[in-house]
Every structure is written in structure tokens, then in C-alpha cells.
Coordinates of C-alpha atoms in Angstrom, one line a residue:
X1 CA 36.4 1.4 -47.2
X2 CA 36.2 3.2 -43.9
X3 CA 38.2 2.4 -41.0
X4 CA 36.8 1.4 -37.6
X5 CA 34.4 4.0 -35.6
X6 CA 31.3 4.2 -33.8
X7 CA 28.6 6.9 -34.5
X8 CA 25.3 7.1 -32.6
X9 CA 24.4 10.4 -35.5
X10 CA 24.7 10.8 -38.8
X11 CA 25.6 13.5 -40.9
X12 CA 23.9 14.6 -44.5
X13 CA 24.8 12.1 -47.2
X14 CA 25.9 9.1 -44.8
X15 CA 24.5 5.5 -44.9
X16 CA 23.2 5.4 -41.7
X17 CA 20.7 2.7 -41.5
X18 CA 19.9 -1.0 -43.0
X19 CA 16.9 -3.4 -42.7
X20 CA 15.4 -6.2 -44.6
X21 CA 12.2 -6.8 -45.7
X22 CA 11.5 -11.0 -45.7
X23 CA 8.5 -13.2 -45.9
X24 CA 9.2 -15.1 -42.5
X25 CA 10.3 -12.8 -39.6
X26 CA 10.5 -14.9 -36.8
X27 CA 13.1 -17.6 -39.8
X28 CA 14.9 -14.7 -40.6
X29 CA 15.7 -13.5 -36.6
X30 CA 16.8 -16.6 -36.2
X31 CA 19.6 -16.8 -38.9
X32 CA 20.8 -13.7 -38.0
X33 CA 21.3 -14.5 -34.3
X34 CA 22.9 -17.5 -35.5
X35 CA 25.3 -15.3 -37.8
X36 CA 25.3 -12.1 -35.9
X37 CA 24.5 -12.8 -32.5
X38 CA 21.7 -10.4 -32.4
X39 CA 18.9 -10.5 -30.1
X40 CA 15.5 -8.8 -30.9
X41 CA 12.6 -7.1 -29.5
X42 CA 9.1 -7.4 -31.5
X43 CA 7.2 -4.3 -32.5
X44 CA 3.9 -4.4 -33.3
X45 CA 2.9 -3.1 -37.0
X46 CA -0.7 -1.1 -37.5
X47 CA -1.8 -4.0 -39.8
X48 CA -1.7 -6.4 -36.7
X49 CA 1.7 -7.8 -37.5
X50 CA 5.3 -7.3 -36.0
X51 CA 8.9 -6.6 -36.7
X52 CA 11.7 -7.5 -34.9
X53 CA 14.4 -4.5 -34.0
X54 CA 18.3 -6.4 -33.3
X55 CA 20.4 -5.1 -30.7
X56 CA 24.6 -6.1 -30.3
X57 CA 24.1 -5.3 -26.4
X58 CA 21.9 -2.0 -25.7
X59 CA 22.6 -0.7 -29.4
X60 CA 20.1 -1.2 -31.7
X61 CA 21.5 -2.4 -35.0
X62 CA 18.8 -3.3 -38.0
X63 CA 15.2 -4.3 -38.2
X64 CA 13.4 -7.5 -39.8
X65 CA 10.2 -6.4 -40.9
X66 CA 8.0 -8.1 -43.0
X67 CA 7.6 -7.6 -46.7
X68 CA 4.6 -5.7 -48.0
X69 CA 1.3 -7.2 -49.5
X70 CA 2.7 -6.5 -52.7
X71 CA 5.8 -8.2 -52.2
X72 CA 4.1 -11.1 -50.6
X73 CA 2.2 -11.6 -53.7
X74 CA 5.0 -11.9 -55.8
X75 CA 6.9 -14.2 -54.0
X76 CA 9.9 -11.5 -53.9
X77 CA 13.0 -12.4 -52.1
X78 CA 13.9 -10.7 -49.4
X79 CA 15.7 -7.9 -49.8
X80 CA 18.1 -5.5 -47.7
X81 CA 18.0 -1.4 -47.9
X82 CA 20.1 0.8 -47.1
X83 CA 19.0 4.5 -45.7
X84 CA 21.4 7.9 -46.6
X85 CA 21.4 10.5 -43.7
X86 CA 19.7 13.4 -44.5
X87 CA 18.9 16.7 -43.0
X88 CA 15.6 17.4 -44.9
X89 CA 13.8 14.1 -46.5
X90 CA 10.7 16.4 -48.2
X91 CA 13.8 18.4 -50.1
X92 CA 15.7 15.4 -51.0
X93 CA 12.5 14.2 -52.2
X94 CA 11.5 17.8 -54.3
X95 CA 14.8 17.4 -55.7
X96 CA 15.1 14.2 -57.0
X97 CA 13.9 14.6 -60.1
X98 CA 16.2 17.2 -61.1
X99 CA 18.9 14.8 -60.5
X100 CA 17.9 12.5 -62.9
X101 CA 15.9 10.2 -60.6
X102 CA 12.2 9.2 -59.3
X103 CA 10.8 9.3 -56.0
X104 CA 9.5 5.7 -55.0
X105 CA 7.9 6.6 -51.5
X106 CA 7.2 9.1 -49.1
X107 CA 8.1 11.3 -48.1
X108 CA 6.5 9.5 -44.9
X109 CA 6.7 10.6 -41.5
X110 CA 7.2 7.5 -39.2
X111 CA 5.4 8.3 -35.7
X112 CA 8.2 10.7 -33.8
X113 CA 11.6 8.5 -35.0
X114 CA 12.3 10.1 -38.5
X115 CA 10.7 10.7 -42.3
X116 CA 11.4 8.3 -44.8
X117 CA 11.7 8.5 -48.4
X118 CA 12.8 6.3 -51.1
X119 CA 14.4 7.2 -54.5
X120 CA 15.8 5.8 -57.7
X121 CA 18.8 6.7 -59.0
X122 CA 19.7 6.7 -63.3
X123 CA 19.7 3.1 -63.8
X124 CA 17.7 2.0 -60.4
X125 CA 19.1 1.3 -57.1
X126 CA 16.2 2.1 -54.8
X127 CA 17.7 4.0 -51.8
X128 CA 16.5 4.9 -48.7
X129 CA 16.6 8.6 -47.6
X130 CA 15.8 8.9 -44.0
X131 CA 15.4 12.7 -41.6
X132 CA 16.3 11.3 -38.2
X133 CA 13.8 12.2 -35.5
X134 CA 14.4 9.8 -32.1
X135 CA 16.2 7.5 -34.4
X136 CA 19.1 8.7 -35.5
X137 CA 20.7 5.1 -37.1
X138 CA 22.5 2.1 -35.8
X139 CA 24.1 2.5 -32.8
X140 CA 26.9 1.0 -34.3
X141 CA 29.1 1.4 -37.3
X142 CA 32.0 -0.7 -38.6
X143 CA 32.2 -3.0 -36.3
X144 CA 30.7 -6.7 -35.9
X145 CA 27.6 -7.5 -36.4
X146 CA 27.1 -4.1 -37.9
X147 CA 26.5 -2.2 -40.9
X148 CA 29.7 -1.6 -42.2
X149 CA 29.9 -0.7 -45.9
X150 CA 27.4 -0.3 -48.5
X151 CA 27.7 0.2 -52.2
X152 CA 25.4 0.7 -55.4
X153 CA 25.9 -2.2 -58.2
X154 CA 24.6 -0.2 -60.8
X155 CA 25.0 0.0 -65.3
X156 CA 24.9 3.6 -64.7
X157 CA 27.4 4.7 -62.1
X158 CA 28.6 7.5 -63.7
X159 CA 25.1 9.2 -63.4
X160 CA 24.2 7.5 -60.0
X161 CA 27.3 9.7 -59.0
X162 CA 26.1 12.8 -59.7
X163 CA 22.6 11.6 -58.4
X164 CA 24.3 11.7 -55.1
X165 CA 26.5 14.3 -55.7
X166 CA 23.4 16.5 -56.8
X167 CA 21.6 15.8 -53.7
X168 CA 23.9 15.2 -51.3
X169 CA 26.9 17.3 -52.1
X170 CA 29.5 14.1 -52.2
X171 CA 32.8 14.3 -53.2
X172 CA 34.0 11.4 -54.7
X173 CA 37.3 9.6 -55.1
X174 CA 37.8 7.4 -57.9
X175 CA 39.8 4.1 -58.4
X176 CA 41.0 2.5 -61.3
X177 CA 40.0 -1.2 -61.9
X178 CA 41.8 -3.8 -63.6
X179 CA 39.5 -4.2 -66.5
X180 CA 39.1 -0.6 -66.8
X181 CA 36.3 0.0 -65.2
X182 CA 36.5 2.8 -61.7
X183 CA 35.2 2.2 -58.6
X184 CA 34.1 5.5 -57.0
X185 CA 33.4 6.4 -53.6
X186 CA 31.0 9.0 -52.3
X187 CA 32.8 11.2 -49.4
X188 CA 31.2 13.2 -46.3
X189 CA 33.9 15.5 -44.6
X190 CA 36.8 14.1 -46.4
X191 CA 35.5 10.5 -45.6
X192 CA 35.0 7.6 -47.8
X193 CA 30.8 6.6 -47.0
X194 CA 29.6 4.3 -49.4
X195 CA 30.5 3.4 -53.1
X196 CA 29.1 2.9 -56.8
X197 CA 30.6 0.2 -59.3
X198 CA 29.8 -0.5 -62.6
X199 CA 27.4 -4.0 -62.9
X200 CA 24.8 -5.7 -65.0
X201 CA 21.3 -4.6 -64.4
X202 CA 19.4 -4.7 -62.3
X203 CA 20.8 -2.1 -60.3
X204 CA 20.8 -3.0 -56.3
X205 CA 22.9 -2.0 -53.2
X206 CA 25.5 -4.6 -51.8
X207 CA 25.1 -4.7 -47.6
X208 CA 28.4 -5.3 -46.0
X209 CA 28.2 -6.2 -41.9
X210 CA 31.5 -6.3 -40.0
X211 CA 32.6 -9.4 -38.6
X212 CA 35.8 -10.6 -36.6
X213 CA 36.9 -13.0 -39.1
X214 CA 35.0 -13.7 -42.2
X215 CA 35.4 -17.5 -42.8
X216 CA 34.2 -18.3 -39.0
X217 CA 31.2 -16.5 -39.8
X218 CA 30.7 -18.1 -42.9
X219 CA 30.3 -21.3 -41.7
X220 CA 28.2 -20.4 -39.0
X221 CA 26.0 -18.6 -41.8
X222 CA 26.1 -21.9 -44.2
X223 CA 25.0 -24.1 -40.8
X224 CA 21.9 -21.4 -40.5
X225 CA 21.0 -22.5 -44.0
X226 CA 22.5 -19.6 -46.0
X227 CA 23.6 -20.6 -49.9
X228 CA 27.5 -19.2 -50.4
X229 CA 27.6 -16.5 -53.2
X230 CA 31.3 -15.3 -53.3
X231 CA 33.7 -16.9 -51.1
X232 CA 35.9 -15.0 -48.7
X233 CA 38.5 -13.0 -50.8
X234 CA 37.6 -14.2 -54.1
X235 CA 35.9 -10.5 -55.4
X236 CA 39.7 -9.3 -53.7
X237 CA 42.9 -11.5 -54.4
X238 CA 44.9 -8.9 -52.5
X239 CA 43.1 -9.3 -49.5
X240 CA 42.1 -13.3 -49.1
X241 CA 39.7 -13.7 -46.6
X242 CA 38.6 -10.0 -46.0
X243 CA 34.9 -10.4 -47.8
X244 CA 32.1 -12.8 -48.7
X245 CA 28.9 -12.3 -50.1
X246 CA 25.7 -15.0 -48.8
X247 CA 21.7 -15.6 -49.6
X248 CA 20.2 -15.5 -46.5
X249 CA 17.4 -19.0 -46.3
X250 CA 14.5 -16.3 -48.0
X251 CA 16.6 -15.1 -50.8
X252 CA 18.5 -11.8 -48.7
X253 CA 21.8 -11.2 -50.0
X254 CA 24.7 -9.5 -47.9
X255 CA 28.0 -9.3 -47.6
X256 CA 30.6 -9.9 -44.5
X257 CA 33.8 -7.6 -43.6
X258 CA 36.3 -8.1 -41.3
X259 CA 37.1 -5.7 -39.6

């Protein structure tokens, strides 16, 4: 995983933006001040509605927004994405299906702050492409209360690499497992960005915000009403303590880092 730095602009390929879609906005700000210390400002939506953006400070971090009429109707969970970096989103989204994928939205343009796309990868994974206009991404990176690492869970990970690589131009570094699986990361400028592990369907992206000490923040996240997934350090016996992975109260799962 990457070590500690803060980046206001992101280059092609990079995760460089998170939000979750949930059924109660104003419920789910207030967990995540509670775990986070965020604070929010409300933004009004076209269909009369709002979402909250969350700032650490003056740097504006992620965005609750509420889930679509579709979603509502299903009583879906809420659910975290994660957006790449990308220089054009309308060419990402023309070449997606040459790597092996489907276009799931857009490509949209959003006002003057960015277009915005969404993809599938071989073996799903929906993934947010986004061509930064005044938003760029969260002012902070790698350090807490912000995104901090993201990677696709996915039963095809050695396609959803070259879905990236195809698109992106990643390079990749890979890492033996010890029951023989690999756990490749995708790389920008000799950097590790994100990463893709073999899992059970379905596929999905695993959120990781950075915190000063996980177990603290687990507790704090548990008194919020969040339901305890993996305990710190039990996906990494090497390093006790260093992760944890929660279910926010309206079904949003994340993970912590310290860092």
C-alpha cells in the first residue's frame, strides 16, 4: 500500500475519489462524523433532494448522496464507489468494450466539476471513471479520515488487470499469497494505486480510510451503530492492528488503515 502523501490532482489511472450512496443521508453524516470527524455542507439535488459533501478542515473529502429511485426500490444497501483519474472519460468509455468490459453510465457531464462514467470490469466491479473539471478529488489522500487504499474483490482478477492495464496503462506488481493465490497492484509512475485479489462473486471494491489507530476508531464506529466485519489485523497476522473492515447502520461496508 502507498505511503503517506497529500494530493489535491490526480494523474490518469489513480483512485482519486469515493462516495456512498445510502437510503438516509442525514443517518449516515452522522455516523461518519462520529467515526471520521467529518463535518458537511448540504447540496441541493435537481430532484429536490440533497447530499452532504464532508470536509477534514477546508478539504473536501467524500460525499453522502442519496441512493437512486432504483436503489430505493430495492431496498439496496448502501454502497461505497470508488472513481479512477482519468484524462478523457468519453475515451475511457469508447474503449471499454475492447477491454473486455461494459459501460454502466455516462459518460455524464456534471455541471462544470468533472464527467463521470461508470464501467464493469470481466467479472463486475462497477468503477467509477471520473475527467476532473473544478473537482479534481479529495483534498486529501492517505491520511485520516481519508481515502486511503482501494482494491477490486473480484473471481476474475487476472482479466480485471488487464481491464485496467488496457485502459489505463498500469503496471502491475504482483505478490504471492499464502494459499497460492497473487495479490496484484496497479501502478501510476512507479507507484502502487490500488489493487485486485482474487474473491467469491460478486465482484465489489473494498474502501480503505486512514485512521490514527484502528482499534480506537473501531469502537467509536461500533458506538455509532456499525456491525464489526473483520477485526483489526485478522485479514494480516503480520501486521495486528493495521486494518478492519465495518457495515456502516444502512448496510455500507469500508475498511480502516492506520496510517
Amino acid at each position: 500500500m502507498p505511503g503517506n502523501t497529500t494530493s489535491r490532482s490526480y494523474s490518469h489511472g489513480e483512485p482519486c475519489w469515493a462516495d456512498v450512496q445510502t437510503r438516509d443521508v442525514d443517518a449516515a453524516k452522522a455516523f461518519y462524523a462520529a467515526v471520521f470527524g467529518w463535518t458537511f455542507k448540504d447540496m441541493p439535488t435537481p430532484d429536490g433532494r440533497s447530499y452532504a459533501q464532508a470536509f477534514i478542515a477546508e478539504d473536501l473529502v467524500a460525499v453522502v448522496a442519496p441512493q437512486n429511485p432504483h436503489q430505493e426500490s430495492l431496498g439496496t444497501d448502501a454502497q461505497w464507489n470508488v472513481y479512477f483519474a482519468a484524462e478523457d472519460a468519453g475515451a475511457v468509455a469508447e474503449e471499454t468494450p475492447h477491454a473486455g468490459g461494459q459501460v454502466q453510465f455516462g459518460p455524464e457531464t456534471v455541471g462544470d466539476t468533472g464527467v463521470m462514467v461508470f464501467v464493469d470490469p470481466p467479472g463486475g466491479g462497477t468503477t467509477g471513471v471520473w475527467q476532473p473539471g473544478t473537482h479534481t478529488g479529495t483534498g486529501r489522500y492517505n491520511e485520516p479520515g481519508a481515502l486511503s487504499w482501494t482494491e477490486l474483490l473480484t473471481p476474475e482478477p487476472q482479466a480485471a488487470v488487464g481491464f485496467f492495464q488496457h485502459l489505463f496503462g498500469h503496471e502491475v506488481t504482483e505478490y504471492p499469497q499464502d494459499d497460492g493465490g497473487t495479490y496484484t497492484t496497479l501502478m501510476v509512475n512507479s507507484a502502487e494505486v490500488a489493487g485486485v485479489v482474487a474473491a467469491d462473486a460478486p465482484a465489489r471494491w473494498q474502501i480503505y480510510f486512514g485512521v490514527s489507530d484502528v482499534a480506537e476508531t473501531v469502537k467509536k464506529a461500533v458506538a455509532a451503530g456499525a456491525v464489526v466485519l473483520i477485526e483489526p489485523g485478522d485479514d494480516d497476522p503480520e501486521t495486528p492492528g493495521a486494518t478492519a473492515t465495518l457495515k456502516d447502520p444502512q448496510g455500507g461496508v469500508f475498511s480502516l488503515l492506520e496510517v
